[in-house]
JSON list of C-alpha atoms in Angstrom, two decimals:
[
{"chain": "Q", "resi": 832, "resn": "GLN", "atom": "CA", "xyz": [-9.62, 132.84, 146.02]},
{"chain": "Q", "resi": 833, "resn": "VAL", "atom": "CA", "xyz": [-6.42, 134.06, 144.41]},
{"chain": "Q", "resi": 834, "resn": "GLN", "atom": "CA", "xyz": [-4.02, 131.30, 143.69]},
{"chain": "Q", "resi": 835, "resn": "ALA", "atom": "CA", "xyz": [-0.77, 131.06, 141.77]},
{"chain": "Q", "resi": 836, "resn": "VAL", "atom": "CA", "xyz": [1.24, 127.86, 141.29]},
{"chain": "Q", "resi": 837, "resn": "GLU", "atom": "CA", "xyz": [4.80, 128.11, 139.97]},
{"chain": "Q", "resi": 838, "resn": "SER", "atom": "CA", "xyz": [6.49, 125.13, 138.32]},
{"chain": "Q", "resi": 839, "resn": "GLY", "atom": "CA", "xyz": [9.50, 124.25, 136.19]},
{"chain": "Q", "resi": 840, "resn": "GLY", "atom": "CA", "xyz": [12.30, 124.78, 138.55]},
{"chain": "Q", "resi": 841, "resn": "GLY", "atom": "CA", "xyz": [15.01, 122.25, 139.09]},
{"chain": "Q", "resi": 842, "resn": "LEU", "atom": "CA", "xyz": [18.71, 121.61, 139.14]},
{"chain": "Q", "resi": 843, "resn": "VAL", "atom": "CA", "xyz": [20.66, 122.52, 136.06]},
{"chain": "Q", "resi": 844, "resn": "GLN", "atom": "CA", "xyz": [24.26, 122.96, 135.01]},
{"chain": "Q", "resi": 845, "resn": "ALA", "atom": "CA", "xyz": [25.65, 126.40, 134.34]},
{"chain": "Q", "resi": 846, "resn": "GLY", "atom": "CA", "xyz": [24.88, 127.27, 130.71]},
{"chain": "Q", "resi": 847, "resn": "GLY", "atom": "CA", "xyz": [21.75, 125.25, 130.69]},
{"chain": "Q", "resi": 848, "resn": "SER", "atom": "CA", "xyz": [18.16, 126.25, 130.34]},
{"chain": "Q", "resi": 849, "resn": "LEU", "atom": "CA", "xyz": [14.86, 125.98, 132.18]},
{"chain": "Q", "resi": 850, "resn": "ARG", "atom": "CA", "xyz": [11.29, 127.17, 131.51]},
{"chain": "Q", "resi": 851, "resn": "LEU", "atom": "CA", "xyz": [9.22, 128.30, 134.49]},
{"chain": "Q", "resi": 852, "resn": "SER", "atom": "CA", "xyz": [5.52, 128.50, 134.38]},
{"chain": "Q", "resi": 853, "resn": "CYS", "atom": "CA", "xyz": [2.99, 130.15, 136.64]},
{"chain": "Q", "resi": 854, "resn": "THR", "atom": "CA", "xyz": [-0.68, 129.10, 136.51]},
{"chain": "Q", "resi": 855, "resn": "VAL", "atom": "CA", "xyz": [-3.07, 131.54, 138.14]},
{"chain": "Q", "resi": 856, "resn": "SER", "atom": "CA", "xyz": [-6.75, 131.39, 139.18]},
{"chain": "Q", "resi": 857, "resn": "GLY", "atom": "CA", "xyz": [-9.12, 133.76, 140.93]},
{"chain": "Q", "resi": 858, "resn": "MET", "atom": "CA", "xyz": [-7.67, 136.80, 139.06]},
{"chain": "Q", "resi": 859, "resn": "PRO", "atom": "CA", "xyz": [-8.62, 138.67, 135.92]},
{"chain": "Q", "resi": 860, "resn": "PHE", "atom": "CA", "xyz": [-5.37, 137.45, 134.46]},
{"chain": "Q", "resi": 861, "resn": "ARG", "atom": "CA", "xyz": [-5.58, 138.99, 130.98]},
{"chain": "Q", "resi": 862, "resn": "VAL", "atom": "CA", "xyz": [-5.85, 142.59, 132.34]},
{"chain": "Q", "resi": 863, "resn": "LEU", "atom": "CA", "xyz": [-3.05, 142.29, 134.87]},
{"chain": "Q", "resi": 864, "resn": "ASN", "atom": "CA", "xyz": [0.58, 143.07, 134.42]},
{"chain": "Q", "resi": 865, "resn": "MET", "atom": "CA", "xyz": [2.55, 140.16, 135.75]},
{"chain": "Q", "resi": 866, "resn": "GLY", "atom": "CA", "xyz": [6.13, 139.40, 136.74]},
{"chain": "Q", "resi": 867, "resn": "TRP", "atom": "CA", "xyz": [8.70, 137.05, 137.99]},
{"chain": "Q", "resi": 868, "resn": "PHE", "atom": "CA", "xyz": [10.67, 137.67, 141.22]},
{"chain": "Q", "resi": 869, "resn": "ARG", "atom": "CA", "xyz": [13.37, 135.78, 142.85]},
{"chain": "Q", "resi": 870, "resn": "GLN", "atom": "CA", "xyz": [14.95, 135.51, 146.32]},
{"chain": "Q", "resi": 871, "resn": "ALA", "atom": "CA", "xyz": [18.10, 133.73, 147.37]},
{"chain": "Q", "resi": 872, "resn": "PRO", "atom": "CA", "xyz": [18.96, 133.02, 150.93]},
{"chain": "Q", "resi": 873, "resn": "GLY", "atom": "CA", "xyz": [20.17, 136.16, 152.72]},
{"chain": "Q", "resi": 874, "resn": "LYS", "atom": "CA", "xyz": [19.38, 138.26, 149.60]},
{"chain": "Q", "resi": 875, "resn": "GLU", "atom": "CA", "xyz": [16.71, 140.80, 148.89]},
{"chain": "Q", "resi": 876, "resn": "ARG", "atom": "CA", "xyz": [13.62, 139.89, 146.81]},
{"chain": "Q", "resi": 877, "resn": "GLU", "atom": "CA", "xyz": [14.51, 140.92, 143.15]},
{"chain": "Q", "resi": 878, "resn": "GLY", "atom": "CA", "xyz": [12.33, 141.71, 140.25]},
{"chain": "Q", "resi": 879, "resn": "VAL", "atom": "CA", "xyz": [13.55, 139.56, 137.34]},
{"chain": "Q", "resi": 880, "resn": "SER", "atom": "CA", "xyz": [11.10, 140.21, 134.45]},
{"chain": "Q", "resi": 881, "resn": "CYS", "atom": "CA", "xyz": [7.68, 141.58, 133.92]},
{"chain": "Q", "resi": 882, "resn": "ILE", "atom": "CA", "xyz": [5.10, 141.83, 131.14]},
{"chain": "Q", "resi": 883, "resn": "THR", "atom": "CA", "xyz": [1.94, 143.88, 130.64]},
{"chain": "Q", "resi": 884, "resn": "GLY", "atom": "CA", "xyz": [-1.46, 142.25, 130.26]},
{"chain": "Q", "resi": 885, "resn": "LEU", "atom": "CA", "xyz": [-1.34, 142.41, 126.46]},
{"chain": "Q", "resi": 886, "resn": "GLY", "atom": "CA", "xyz": [2.35, 141.57, 126.27]},
{"chain": "Q", "resi": 887, "resn": "ASP", "atom": "CA", "xyz": [3.26, 144.87, 124.53]},
{"chain": "Q", "resi": 888, "resn": "THR", "atom": "CA", "xyz": [5.76, 145.95, 127.10]},
{"chain": "Q", "resi": 889, "resn": "THR", "atom": "CA", "xyz": [8.35, 143.94, 129.02]},
{"chain": "Q", "resi": 890, "resn": "TYR", "atom": "CA", "xyz": [10.88, 144.61, 131.75]},
{"chain": "Q", "resi": 891, "resn": "TYR", "atom": "CA", "xyz": [14.13, 142.76, 132.50]},
{"chain": "Q", "resi": 892, "resn": "SER", "atom": "CA", "xyz": [16.61, 143.25, 135.21]},
{"chain": "Q", "resi": 893, "resn": "ASP", "atom": "CA", "xyz": [20.17, 144.08, 134.04]},
{"chain": "Q", "resi": 894, "resn": "SER", "atom": "CA", "xyz": [21.39, 140.70, 135.34]},
{"chain": "Q", "resi": 895, "resn": "VAL", "atom": "CA", "xyz": [19.07, 138.66, 133.04]},
{"chain": "Q", "resi": 896, "resn": "LYS", "atom": "CA", "xyz": [18.82, 140.83, 129.91]},
{"chain": "Q", "resi": 897, "resn": "GLY", "atom": "CA", "xyz": [19.69, 138.83, 126.83]},
{"chain": "Q", "resi": 898, "resn": "ARG", "atom": "CA", "xyz": [19.35, 135.47, 128.68]},
{"chain": "Q", "resi": 899, "resn": "PHE", "atom": "CA", "xyz": [15.74, 135.30, 129.81]},
{"chain": "Q", "resi": 900, "resn": "THR", "atom": "CA", "xyz": [12.52, 135.77, 127.98]},
{"chain": "Q", "resi": 901, "resn": "ILE", "atom": "CA", "xyz": [9.13, 136.41, 129.52]},
{"chain": "Q", "resi": 902, "resn": "SER", "atom": "CA", "xyz": [5.85, 135.52, 127.84]},
{"chain": "Q", "resi": 903, "resn": "ARG", "atom": "CA", "xyz": [2.29, 134.82, 128.76]},
{"chain": "Q", "resi": 904, "resn": "ASP", "atom": "CA", "xyz": [-0.66, 132.88, 127.40]},
{"chain": "Q", "resi": 905, "resn": "ASN", "atom": "CA", "xyz": [-3.81, 134.71, 128.44]},
{"chain": "Q", "resi": 906, "resn": "ALA", "atom": "CA", "xyz": [-6.06, 131.86, 127.10]},
{"chain": "Q", "resi": 907, "resn": "LYS", "atom": "CA", "xyz": [-4.41, 129.48, 129.53]},
{"chain": "Q", "resi": 908, "resn": "ASN", "atom": "CA", "xyz": [-3.94, 131.95, 132.44]},
{"chain": "Q", "resi": 909, "resn": "THR", "atom": "CA", "xyz": [-0.18, 131.25, 132.42]},
{"chain": "Q", "resi": 910, "resn": "LEU", "atom": "CA", "xyz": [2.94, 133.29, 132.75]},
{"chain": "Q", "resi": 911, "resn": "ASN", "atom": "CA", "xyz": [6.22, 131.82, 131.45]},
{"chain": "Q", "resi": 912, "resn": "LEU", "atom": "CA", "xyz": [9.91, 132.52, 131.90]},
{"chain": "Q", "resi": 913, "resn": "GLU", "atom": "CA", "xyz": [12.40, 130.99, 129.44]},
{"chain": "Q", "resi": 914, "resn": "MET", "atom": "CA", "xyz": [15.82, 131.02, 131.06]},
{"chain": "Q", "resi": 915, "resn": "ASN", "atom": "CA", "xyz": [18.87, 130.32, 129.00]},
{"chain": "Q", "resi": 916, "resn": "SER", "atom": "CA", "xyz": [22.53, 130.53, 129.63]},
{"chain": "Q", "resi": 917, "resn": "LEU", "atom": "CA", "xyz": [21.92, 130.03, 133.38]},
{"chain": "Q", "resi": 918, "resn": "LYS", "atom": "CA", "xyz": [24.51, 131.01, 135.84]},
{"chain": "Q", "resi": 919, "resn": "PRO", "atom": "CA", "xyz": [25.10, 129.94, 139.50]},
{"chain": "Q", "resi": 920, "resn": "GLU", "atom": "CA", "xyz": [24.06, 133.47, 140.55]},
{"chain": "Q", "resi": 921, "resn": "ASP", "atom": "CA", "xyz": [20.55, 132.75, 139.16]},
{"chain": "Q", "resi": 922, "resn": "THR", "atom": "CA", "xyz": [20.04, 130.22, 141.95]},
{"chain": "Q", "resi": 923, "resn": "ALA", "atom": "CA", "xyz": [16.97, 131.32, 143.91]},
{"chain": "Q", "resi": 924, "resn": "MET", "atom": "CA", "xyz": [13.38, 130.63, 144.59]},
{"chain": "Q", "resi": 925, "resn": "TYR", "atom": "CA", "xyz": [11.32, 132.08, 141.78]},
{"chain": "Q", "resi": 926, "resn": "TYR", "atom": "CA", "xyz": [7.83, 133.57, 142.34]},
{"chain": "Q", "resi": 927, "resn": "CYS", "atom": "CA", "xyz": [5.16, 135.16, 140.10]},
{"chain": "Q", "resi": 928, "resn": "SER", "atom": "CA", "xyz": [2.87, 138.00, 141.02]},
{"chain": "Q", "resi": 929, "resn": "ALA", "atom": "CA", "xyz": [0.82, 140.82, 139.77]},
{"chain": "Q", "resi": 930, "resn": "VAL", "atom": "CA", "xyz": [2.92, 143.98, 139.24]},
{"chain": "Q", "resi": 931, "resn": "THR", "atom": "CA", "xyz": [3.03, 147.63, 138.41]},
{"chain": "Q", "resi": 932, "resn": "MET", "atom": "CA", "xyz": [5.56, 148.35, 135.70]},
{"chain": "Q", "resi": 933, "resn": "SER", "atom": "CA", "xyz": [7.22, 150.29, 132.92]},
{"chain": "Q", "resi": 934, "resn": "SER", "atom": "CA", "xyz": [9.89, 149.03, 130.62]},
{"chain": "Q", "resi": 935, "resn": "LEU", "atom": "CA", "xyz": [12.48, 150.40, 133.13]},
{"chain": "Q", "resi": 936, "resn": "SER", "atom": "CA", "xyz": [11.07, 149.26, 136.41]},
{"chain": "Q", "resi": 937, "resn": "CYS", "atom": "CA", "xyz": [8.78, 146.71, 137.96]},
{"chain": "Q", "resi": 938, "resn": "ARG", "atom": "CA", "xyz": [7.30, 146.23, 141.41]},
{"chain": "Q", "resi": 939, "resn": "GLU", "atom": "CA", "xyz": [5.13, 143.43, 142.74]},
{"chain": "Q", "resi": 940, "resn": "VAL", "atom": "CA", "xyz": [1.71, 144.10, 144.00]},
{"chain": "Q", "resi": 941, "resn": "ASN", "atom": "CA", "xyz": [1.04, 140.74, 145.71]},
{"chain": "Q", "resi": 942, "resn": "TYR", "atom": "CA", "xyz": [3.00, 137.90, 147.20]},
{"chain": "Q", "resi": 943, "resn": "TRP", "atom": "CA", "xyz": [1.60, 134.68, 145.76]},
{"chain": "Q", "resi": 944, "resn": "GLY", "atom": "CA", "xyz": [2.38, 130.99, 145.60]},
{"chain": "Q", "resi": 945, "resn": "GLN", "atom": "CA", "xyz": [5.10, 128.77, 147.13]},
{"chain": "Q", "resi": 946, "resn": "GLY", "atom": "CA", "xyz": [7.59, 129.46, 144.35]},
{"chain": "Q", "resi": 947, "resn": "THR", "atom": "CA", "xyz": [9.73, 127.09, 142.41]},
{"chain": "Q", "resi": 948, "resn": "GLN", "atom": "CA", "xyz": [13.40, 126.47, 143.24]},
{"chain": "Q", "resi": 949, "resn": "VAL", "atom": "CA", "xyz": [16.07, 127.03, 140.55]},
{"chain": "Q", "resi": 950, "resn": "THR", "atom": "CA", "xyz": [19.51, 125.76, 141.34]},
{"chain": "Q", "resi": 951, "resn": "VAL", "atom": "CA", "xyz": [22.34, 126.22, 138.87]},
{"chain": "Q", "resi": 952, "resn": "SER", "atom": "CA", "xyz": [25.56, 124.27, 139.52]},
{"chain": "Q", "resi": 953, "resn": "SER", "atom": "CA", "xyz": [28.94, 125.46, 138.43]}
]
């Protein structure tokens, strides 16, 4: 049974920070490239940031470069996203999933979990 549980979302003021976490089970986590995706109402699902299994390659969308940092702890089967300098346009439901990727692109392979809501107030 593949399972992913996202957590860490919440309501924060513009300029603030949040750390999202995704805990996975039922997957060979350490060998999977993983990523964070987000979707706001009426908007398309967007790849935010991705990381290879060993953490040697990362991807960031242009909108979050310099503000977000992706990391993973393979010993704990967790994927993290440190979000700084948050903007109202970051407001969305955030999801984690396995991905195919390079440093310039990322595409999710699966749709997992219920997501965690991030709301940034102006």
